[in-house]
Short mmCIF file of C-alpha atoms and ligand atoms in Angstrom, two decimals:
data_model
loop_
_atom_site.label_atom_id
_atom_site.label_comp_id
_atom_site.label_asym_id
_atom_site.label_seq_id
_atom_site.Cartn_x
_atom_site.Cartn_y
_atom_site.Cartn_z
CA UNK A 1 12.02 -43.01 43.91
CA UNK A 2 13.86 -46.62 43.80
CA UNK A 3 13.57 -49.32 40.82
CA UNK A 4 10.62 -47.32 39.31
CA UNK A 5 8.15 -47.89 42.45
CA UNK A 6 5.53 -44.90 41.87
CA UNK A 7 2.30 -47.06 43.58
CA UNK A 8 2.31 -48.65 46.84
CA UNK A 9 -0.99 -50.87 47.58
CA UNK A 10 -1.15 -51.08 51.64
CA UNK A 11 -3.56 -53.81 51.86
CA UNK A 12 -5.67 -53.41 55.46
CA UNK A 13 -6.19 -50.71 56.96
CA UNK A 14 -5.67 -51.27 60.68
CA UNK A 15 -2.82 -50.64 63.37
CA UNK A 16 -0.24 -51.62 61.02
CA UNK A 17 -1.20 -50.62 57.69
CA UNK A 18 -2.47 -47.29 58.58
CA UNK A 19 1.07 -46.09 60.14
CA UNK A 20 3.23 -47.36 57.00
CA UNK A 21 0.38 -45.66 54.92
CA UNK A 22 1.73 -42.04 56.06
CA UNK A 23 5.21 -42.93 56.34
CA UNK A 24 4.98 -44.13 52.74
CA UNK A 25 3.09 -41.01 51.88
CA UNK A 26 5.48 -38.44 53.68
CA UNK A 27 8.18 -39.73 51.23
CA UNK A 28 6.20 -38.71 48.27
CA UNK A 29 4.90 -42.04 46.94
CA UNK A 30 1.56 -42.70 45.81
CA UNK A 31 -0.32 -45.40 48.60
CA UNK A 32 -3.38 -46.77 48.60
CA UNK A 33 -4.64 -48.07 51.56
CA UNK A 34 -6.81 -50.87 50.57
CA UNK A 35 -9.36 -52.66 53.26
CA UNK A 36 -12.41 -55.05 52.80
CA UNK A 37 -14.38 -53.40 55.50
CA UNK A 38 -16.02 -49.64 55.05
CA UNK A 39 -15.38 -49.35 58.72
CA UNK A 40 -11.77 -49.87 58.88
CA UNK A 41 -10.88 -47.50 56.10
CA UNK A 42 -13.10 -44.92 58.05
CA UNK A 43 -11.18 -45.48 60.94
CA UNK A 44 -7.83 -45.64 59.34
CA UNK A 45 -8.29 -41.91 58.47
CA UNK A 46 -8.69 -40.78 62.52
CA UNK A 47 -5.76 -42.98 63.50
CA UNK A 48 -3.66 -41.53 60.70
CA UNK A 49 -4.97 -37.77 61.62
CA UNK A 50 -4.23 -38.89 65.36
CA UNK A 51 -0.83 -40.17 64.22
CA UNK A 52 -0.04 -36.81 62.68
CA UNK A 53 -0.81 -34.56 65.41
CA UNK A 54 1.04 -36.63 68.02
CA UNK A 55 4.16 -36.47 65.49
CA UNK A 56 3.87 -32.81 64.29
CA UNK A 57 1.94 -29.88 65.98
CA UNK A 58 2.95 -26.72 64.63
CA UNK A 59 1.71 -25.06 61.68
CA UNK A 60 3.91 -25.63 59.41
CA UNK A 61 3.63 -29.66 60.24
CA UNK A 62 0.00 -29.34 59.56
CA UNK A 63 0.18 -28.07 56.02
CA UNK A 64 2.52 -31.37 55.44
CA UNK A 65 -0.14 -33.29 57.33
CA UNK A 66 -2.71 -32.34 54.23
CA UNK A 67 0.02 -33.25 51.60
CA UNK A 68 0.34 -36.55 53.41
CA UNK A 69 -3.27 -37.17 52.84
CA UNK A 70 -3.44 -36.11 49.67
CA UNK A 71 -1.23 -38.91 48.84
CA UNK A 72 -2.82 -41.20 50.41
CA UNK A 73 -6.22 -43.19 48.84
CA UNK A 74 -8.68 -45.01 50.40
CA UNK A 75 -10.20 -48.01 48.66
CA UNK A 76 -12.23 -51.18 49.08
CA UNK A 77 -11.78 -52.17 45.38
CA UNK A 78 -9.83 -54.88 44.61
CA UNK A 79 -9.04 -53.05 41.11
CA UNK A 80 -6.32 -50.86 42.88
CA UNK A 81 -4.26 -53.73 43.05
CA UNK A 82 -3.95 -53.23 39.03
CA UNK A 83 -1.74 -50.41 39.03
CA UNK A 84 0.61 -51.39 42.17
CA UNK A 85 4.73 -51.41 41.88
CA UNK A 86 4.87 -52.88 45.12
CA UNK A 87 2.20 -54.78 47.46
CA UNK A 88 2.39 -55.08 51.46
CA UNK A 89 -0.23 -56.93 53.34
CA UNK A 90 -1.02 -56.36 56.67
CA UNK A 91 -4.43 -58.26 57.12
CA UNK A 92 -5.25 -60.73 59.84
CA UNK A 93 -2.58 -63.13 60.96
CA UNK A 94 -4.11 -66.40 59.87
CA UNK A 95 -2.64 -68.66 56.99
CA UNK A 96 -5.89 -68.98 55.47
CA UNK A 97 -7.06 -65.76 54.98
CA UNK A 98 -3.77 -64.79 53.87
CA UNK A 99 -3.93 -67.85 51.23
CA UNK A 100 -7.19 -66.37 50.24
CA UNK A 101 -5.65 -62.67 49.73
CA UNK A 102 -2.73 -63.76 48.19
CA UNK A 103 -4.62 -66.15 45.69
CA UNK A 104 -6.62 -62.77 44.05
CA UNK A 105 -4.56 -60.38 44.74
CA UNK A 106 -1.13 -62.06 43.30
CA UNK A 107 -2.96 -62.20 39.72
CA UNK A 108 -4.82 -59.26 39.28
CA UNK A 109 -1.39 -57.08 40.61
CA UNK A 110 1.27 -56.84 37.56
CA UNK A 111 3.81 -59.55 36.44
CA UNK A 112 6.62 -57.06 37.26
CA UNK A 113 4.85 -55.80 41.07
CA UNK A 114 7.29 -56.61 43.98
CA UNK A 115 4.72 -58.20 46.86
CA UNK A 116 5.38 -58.30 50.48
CA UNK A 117 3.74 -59.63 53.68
CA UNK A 118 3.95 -58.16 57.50
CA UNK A 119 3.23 -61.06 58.66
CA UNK A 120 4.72 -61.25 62.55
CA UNK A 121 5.84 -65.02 61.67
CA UNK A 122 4.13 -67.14 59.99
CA UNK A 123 5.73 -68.66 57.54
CA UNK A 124 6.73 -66.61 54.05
CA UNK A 125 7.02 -69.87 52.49
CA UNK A 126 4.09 -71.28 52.98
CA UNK A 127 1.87 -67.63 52.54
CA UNK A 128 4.18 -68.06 49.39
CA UNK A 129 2.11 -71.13 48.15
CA UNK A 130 -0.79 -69.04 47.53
CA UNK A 131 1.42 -66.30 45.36
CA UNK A 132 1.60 -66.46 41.57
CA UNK A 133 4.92 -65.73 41.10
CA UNK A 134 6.40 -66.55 44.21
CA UNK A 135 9.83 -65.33 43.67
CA UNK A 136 8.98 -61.82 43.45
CA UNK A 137 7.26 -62.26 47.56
CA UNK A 138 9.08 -62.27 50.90
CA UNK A 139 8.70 -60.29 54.32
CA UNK A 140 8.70 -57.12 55.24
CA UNK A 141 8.36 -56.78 58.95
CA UNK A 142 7.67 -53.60 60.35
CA UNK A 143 7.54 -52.22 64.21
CA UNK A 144 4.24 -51.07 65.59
CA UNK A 145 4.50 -48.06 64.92
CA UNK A 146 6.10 -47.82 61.85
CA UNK A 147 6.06 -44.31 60.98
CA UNK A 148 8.20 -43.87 63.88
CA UNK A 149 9.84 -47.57 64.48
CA UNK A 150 13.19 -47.38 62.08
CA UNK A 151 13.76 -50.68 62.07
CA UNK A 152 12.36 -53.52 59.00
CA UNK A 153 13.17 -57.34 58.61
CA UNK A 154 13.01 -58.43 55.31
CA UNK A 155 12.64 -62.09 55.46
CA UNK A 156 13.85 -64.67 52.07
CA UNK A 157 10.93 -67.31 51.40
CA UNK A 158 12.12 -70.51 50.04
CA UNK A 159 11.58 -69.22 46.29
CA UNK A 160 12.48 -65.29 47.11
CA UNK A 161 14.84 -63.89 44.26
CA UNK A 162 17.67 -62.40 45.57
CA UNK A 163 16.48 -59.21 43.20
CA UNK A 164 13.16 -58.84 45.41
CA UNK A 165 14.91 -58.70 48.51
CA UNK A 166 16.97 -56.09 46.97
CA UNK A 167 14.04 -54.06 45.70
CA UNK A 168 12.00 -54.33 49.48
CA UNK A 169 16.02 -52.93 51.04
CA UNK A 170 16.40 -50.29 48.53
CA UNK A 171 12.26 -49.29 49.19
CA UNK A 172 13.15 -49.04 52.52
CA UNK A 173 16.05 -47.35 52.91
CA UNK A 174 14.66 -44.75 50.45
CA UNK A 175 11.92 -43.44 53.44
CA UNK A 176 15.06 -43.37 55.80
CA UNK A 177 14.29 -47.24 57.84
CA UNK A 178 17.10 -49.34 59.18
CA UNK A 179 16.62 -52.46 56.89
CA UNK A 180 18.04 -56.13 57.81
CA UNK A 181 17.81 -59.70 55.92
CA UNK A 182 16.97 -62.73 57.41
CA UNK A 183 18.22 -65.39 54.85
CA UNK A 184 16.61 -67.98 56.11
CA UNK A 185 13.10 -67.83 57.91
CA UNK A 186 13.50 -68.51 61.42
CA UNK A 187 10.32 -68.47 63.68
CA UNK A 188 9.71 -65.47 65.01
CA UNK A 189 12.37 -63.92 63.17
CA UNK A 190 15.05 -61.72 64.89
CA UNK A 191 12.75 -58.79 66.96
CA UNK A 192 10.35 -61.34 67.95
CA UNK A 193 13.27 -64.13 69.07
CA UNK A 194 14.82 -61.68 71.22
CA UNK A 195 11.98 -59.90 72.91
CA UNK A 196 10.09 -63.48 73.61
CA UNK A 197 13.47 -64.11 75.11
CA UNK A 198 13.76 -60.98 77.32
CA UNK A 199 9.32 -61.98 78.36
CA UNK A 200 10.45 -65.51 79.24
CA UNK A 201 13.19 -64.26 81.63
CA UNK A 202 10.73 -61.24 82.85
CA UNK A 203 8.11 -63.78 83.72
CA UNK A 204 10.43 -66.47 85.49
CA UNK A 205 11.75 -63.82 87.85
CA UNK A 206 8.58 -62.64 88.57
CA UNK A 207 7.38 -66.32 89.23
CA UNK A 208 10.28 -67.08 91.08
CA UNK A 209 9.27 -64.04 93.64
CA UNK A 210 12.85 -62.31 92.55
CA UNK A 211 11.35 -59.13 91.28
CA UNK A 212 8.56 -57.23 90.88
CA UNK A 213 7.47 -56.65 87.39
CA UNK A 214 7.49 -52.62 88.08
CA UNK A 215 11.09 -53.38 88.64
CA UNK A 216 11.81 -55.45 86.29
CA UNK A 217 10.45 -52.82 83.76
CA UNK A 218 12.69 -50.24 85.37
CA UNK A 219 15.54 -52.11 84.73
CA UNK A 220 14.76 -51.75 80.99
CA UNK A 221 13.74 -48.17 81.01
CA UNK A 222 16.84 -46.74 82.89
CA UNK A 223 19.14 -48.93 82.41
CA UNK A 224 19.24 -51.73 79.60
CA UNK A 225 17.05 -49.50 77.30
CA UNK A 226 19.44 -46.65 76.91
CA UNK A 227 22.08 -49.06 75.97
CA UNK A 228 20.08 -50.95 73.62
CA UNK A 229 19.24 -48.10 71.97
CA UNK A 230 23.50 -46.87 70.80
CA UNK A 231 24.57 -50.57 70.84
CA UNK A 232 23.73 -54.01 69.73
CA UNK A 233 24.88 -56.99 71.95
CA UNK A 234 27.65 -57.93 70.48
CA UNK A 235 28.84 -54.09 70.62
CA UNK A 236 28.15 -54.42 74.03
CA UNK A 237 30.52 -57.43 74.83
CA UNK A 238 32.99 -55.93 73.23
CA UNK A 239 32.85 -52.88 75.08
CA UNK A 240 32.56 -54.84 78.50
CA UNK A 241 35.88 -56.81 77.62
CA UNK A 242 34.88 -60.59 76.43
CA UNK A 243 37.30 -61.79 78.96
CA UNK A 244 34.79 -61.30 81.66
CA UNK A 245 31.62 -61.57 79.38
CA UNK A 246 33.11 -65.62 78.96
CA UNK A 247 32.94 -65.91 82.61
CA UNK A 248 29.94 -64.56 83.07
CA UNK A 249 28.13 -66.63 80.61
CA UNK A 250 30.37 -69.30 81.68
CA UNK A 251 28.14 -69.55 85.30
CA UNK A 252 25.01 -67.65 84.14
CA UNK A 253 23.71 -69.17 80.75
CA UNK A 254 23.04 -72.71 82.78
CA UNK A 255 20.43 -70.55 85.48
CA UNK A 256 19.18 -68.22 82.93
CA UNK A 257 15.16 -69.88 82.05
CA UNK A 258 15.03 -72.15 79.39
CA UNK A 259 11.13 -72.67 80.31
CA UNK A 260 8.62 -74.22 77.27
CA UNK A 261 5.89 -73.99 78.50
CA UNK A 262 4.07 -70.14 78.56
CA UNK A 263 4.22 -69.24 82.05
CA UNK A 264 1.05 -69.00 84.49
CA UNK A 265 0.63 -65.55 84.52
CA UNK A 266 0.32 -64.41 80.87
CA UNK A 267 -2.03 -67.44 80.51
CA UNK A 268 -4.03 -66.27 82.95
CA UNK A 269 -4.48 -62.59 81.74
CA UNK A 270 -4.96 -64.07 78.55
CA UNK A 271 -8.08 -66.66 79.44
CA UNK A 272 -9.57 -63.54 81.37
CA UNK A 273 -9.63 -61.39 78.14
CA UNK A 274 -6.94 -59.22 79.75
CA UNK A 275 -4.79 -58.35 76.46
CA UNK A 276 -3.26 -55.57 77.93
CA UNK A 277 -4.05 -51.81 76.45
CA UNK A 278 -6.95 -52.50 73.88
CA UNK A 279 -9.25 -54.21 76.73
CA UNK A 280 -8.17 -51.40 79.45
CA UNK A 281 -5.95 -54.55 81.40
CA UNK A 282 -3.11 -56.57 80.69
CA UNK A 283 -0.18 -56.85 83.43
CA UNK A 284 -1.19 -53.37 84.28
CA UNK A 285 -4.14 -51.37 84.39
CA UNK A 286 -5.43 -48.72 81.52
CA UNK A 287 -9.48 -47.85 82.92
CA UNK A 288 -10.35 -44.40 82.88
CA UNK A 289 -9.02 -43.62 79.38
CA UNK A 290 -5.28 -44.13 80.29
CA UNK A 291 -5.08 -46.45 77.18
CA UNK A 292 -5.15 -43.20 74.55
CA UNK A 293 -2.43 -41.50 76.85
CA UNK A 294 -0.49 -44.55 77.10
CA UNK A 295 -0.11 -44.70 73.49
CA UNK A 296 0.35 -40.53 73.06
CA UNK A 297 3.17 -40.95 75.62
CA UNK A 298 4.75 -43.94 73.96
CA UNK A 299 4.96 -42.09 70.79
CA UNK A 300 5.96 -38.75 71.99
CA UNK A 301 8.99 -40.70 73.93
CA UNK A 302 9.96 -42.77 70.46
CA UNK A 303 9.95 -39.57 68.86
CA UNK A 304 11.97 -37.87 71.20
CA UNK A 305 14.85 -40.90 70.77
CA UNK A 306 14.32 -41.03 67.30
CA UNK A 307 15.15 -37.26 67.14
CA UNK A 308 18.28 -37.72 69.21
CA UNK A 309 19.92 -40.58 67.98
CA UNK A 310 18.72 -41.02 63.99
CA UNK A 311 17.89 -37.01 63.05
CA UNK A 312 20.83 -35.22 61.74
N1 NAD B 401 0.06 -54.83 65.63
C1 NAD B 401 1.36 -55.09 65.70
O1 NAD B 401 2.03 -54.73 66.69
C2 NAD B 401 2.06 -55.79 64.56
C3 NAD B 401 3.45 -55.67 64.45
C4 NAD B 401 4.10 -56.31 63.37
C5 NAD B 401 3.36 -57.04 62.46
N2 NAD B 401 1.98 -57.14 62.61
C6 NAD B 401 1.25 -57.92 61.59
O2 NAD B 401 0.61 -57.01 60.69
C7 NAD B 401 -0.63 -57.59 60.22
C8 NAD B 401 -1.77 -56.64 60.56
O3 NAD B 401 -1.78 -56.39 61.95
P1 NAD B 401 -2.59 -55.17 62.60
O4 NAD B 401 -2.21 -55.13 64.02
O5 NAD B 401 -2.47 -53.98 61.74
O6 NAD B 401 -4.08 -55.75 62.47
P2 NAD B 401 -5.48 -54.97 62.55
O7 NAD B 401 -6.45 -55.96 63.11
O8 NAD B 401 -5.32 -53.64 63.20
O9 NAD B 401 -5.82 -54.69 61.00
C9 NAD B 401 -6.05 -55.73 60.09
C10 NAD B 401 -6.97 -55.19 58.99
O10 NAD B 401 -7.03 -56.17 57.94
C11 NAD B 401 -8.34 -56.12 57.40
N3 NAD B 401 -8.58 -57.36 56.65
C12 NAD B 401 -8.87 -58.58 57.12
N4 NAD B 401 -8.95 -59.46 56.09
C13 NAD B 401 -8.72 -58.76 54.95
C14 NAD B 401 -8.65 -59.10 53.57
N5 NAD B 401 -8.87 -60.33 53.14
N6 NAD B 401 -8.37 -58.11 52.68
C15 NAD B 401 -8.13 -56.83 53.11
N7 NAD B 401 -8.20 -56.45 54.40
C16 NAD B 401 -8.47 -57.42 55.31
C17 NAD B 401 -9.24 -55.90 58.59
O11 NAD B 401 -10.50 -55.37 58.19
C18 NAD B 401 -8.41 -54.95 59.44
O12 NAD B 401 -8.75 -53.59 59.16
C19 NAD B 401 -0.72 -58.96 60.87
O13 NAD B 401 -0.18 -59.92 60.02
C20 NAD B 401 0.13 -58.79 62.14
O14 NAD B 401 0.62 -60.02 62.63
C21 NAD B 401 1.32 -56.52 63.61
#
């Protein structure tokens, strides 16, 4: 246990908070997964049980499946936030129901309680406003999903206290994540910067009639994504010789797209309702109850590279 942090409160219960629920659990701290609606706590149980048996099948794995939930409480009462060491939310993304959450919750939680947001980027500053002591808040931005997802941003609000951000690294690094700081809040932090970056191009070339977007996805699963997942870019250069990295940049960066504007074809999926694998279509198709495997397979394959490169 780090700085004294016995009780997590995981406010809602969804996608998000259900998955840092059991990671939070497997290391042997206390969480209470708190929701306003009945439904969504019910429902947080089967995804966590689902979670677990994509992760561990075996007997052995189950018996830690049952100590997981027996660390693990399930609440609708706003009174659990009375007892918390350390708060993350992971409600809706809209300022003002966040303002509204933060605005209870950040005085009836202790003086001392270290409180953190998942927001995907709004601003921690301005979620801040709504927080009683706002220098003991900042971000904490997970990866869907984060019982398997190493990596955690931990973003500095205007009035963060260098202490807090130390508290949410320490927190983290104690259930085994790959914490990094943002200083400064930057839209969209660092995940979101470069993966809106890598969309942008995706969509452009696609546009442009370059590639197909099967192909363009191959040339992240066989390629790119195996060397994105040893090295970081500036690894990379280095290990390509900067020499020739210069010259490449030196012709490429002017053609690479600098577009504004979201392109035609995600706003058209998106005015048809087509958000991808919770409506059964996005860019490809998931009828006939391919959206459940979809998800099994992306975990099982996360798991498998999380094994390999992270597991001693
Ligand atoms: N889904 C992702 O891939 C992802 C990744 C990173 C960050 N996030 C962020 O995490 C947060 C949650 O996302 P999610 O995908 O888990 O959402 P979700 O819709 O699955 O879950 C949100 C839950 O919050 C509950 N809720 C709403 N208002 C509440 C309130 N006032 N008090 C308590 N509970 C309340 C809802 O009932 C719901 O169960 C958002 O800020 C989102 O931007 C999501």
């Amino acid at each position: 246990m780090v700085h004294n942090i016995k009780n997590i409160v995981i406010a809602g219960a969804g996608v998000m908070g259900s998955s840092m629920a059991q990671l939070f659990a497997a290391g042997g701290y206390q969480v209470t997964l708190y929701d306003i609606s009945d439904a969504a706590l019910y429902n947080s149980q089967r995804l966590i049980h689902v979670n677990q048996n994509v992760m561990h099948n075996d007997k052995t794995e189950g018996e830690k499946e049952e100590n997981i939930r027996e660390n693990i409480t399930f609440s609708s009462e706003k009174e659990c936030f009375s007892d918390a060491d350390f708060v993350i939310e992971a409600i809706v993304e809209k300022m003002e129901v966040k303002h509204g959450f933060w605005n209870e919750v950040s005085g009836l939680a202790p003086d001392k309680a270290v409180l953190t947001s998942n927001t995907s980027g709004l601003s921690l500053t301005e979620i801040a406003k709504a927080v009683k002591y706002p220098e003991r808040f900042c971000g904490m931005h997970w990866l869907n999903p984060p019982h398997i997802c190493p990596l955690v941003e931990i973003i500095k609000g205007e009035k963060t206290a260098p202490e807090t951000m130390g508290v949410v690294y320490d927190l983290a690094c104690d259930i085994h994540r790959y914490p990094v700081c943002l200083q400064k809040e930057v839209p969209g932090f660092l995940v979101n910067r470069f993966q809106f970056a890598i969309l942008r191009e995706a969509m452009s070339l696609v546009e442009a009639g370059v590639a197909c977007k099967e192909d363009i996805d191959k040339v992240f699963k066989y390629g790119l994504g195996l060397r994105y997942a040893c090295l970081g870019p500036f690894e990379i250069a280095d290990l390509g010789g900067l020499d020739t990295f210069y010259n490449i940049a030196d012709y490429l960066f002017a053609d690479i797209s600098n577009e504004k504007n979201v392109h035609k074809m995600l706003g058209q999926l998106y005015r048809d309702g087509d958000y991808g694998v919770k409506t059964g279509k996005g860019f490809y198709d998931y009828g006939n109850g391919r959206a459940e495997e979809v998800i099994a397979k992306r975990d099982k394959d996360f798991m498998k590279v999380v094994k390999c490169l992270y597991e001693e």
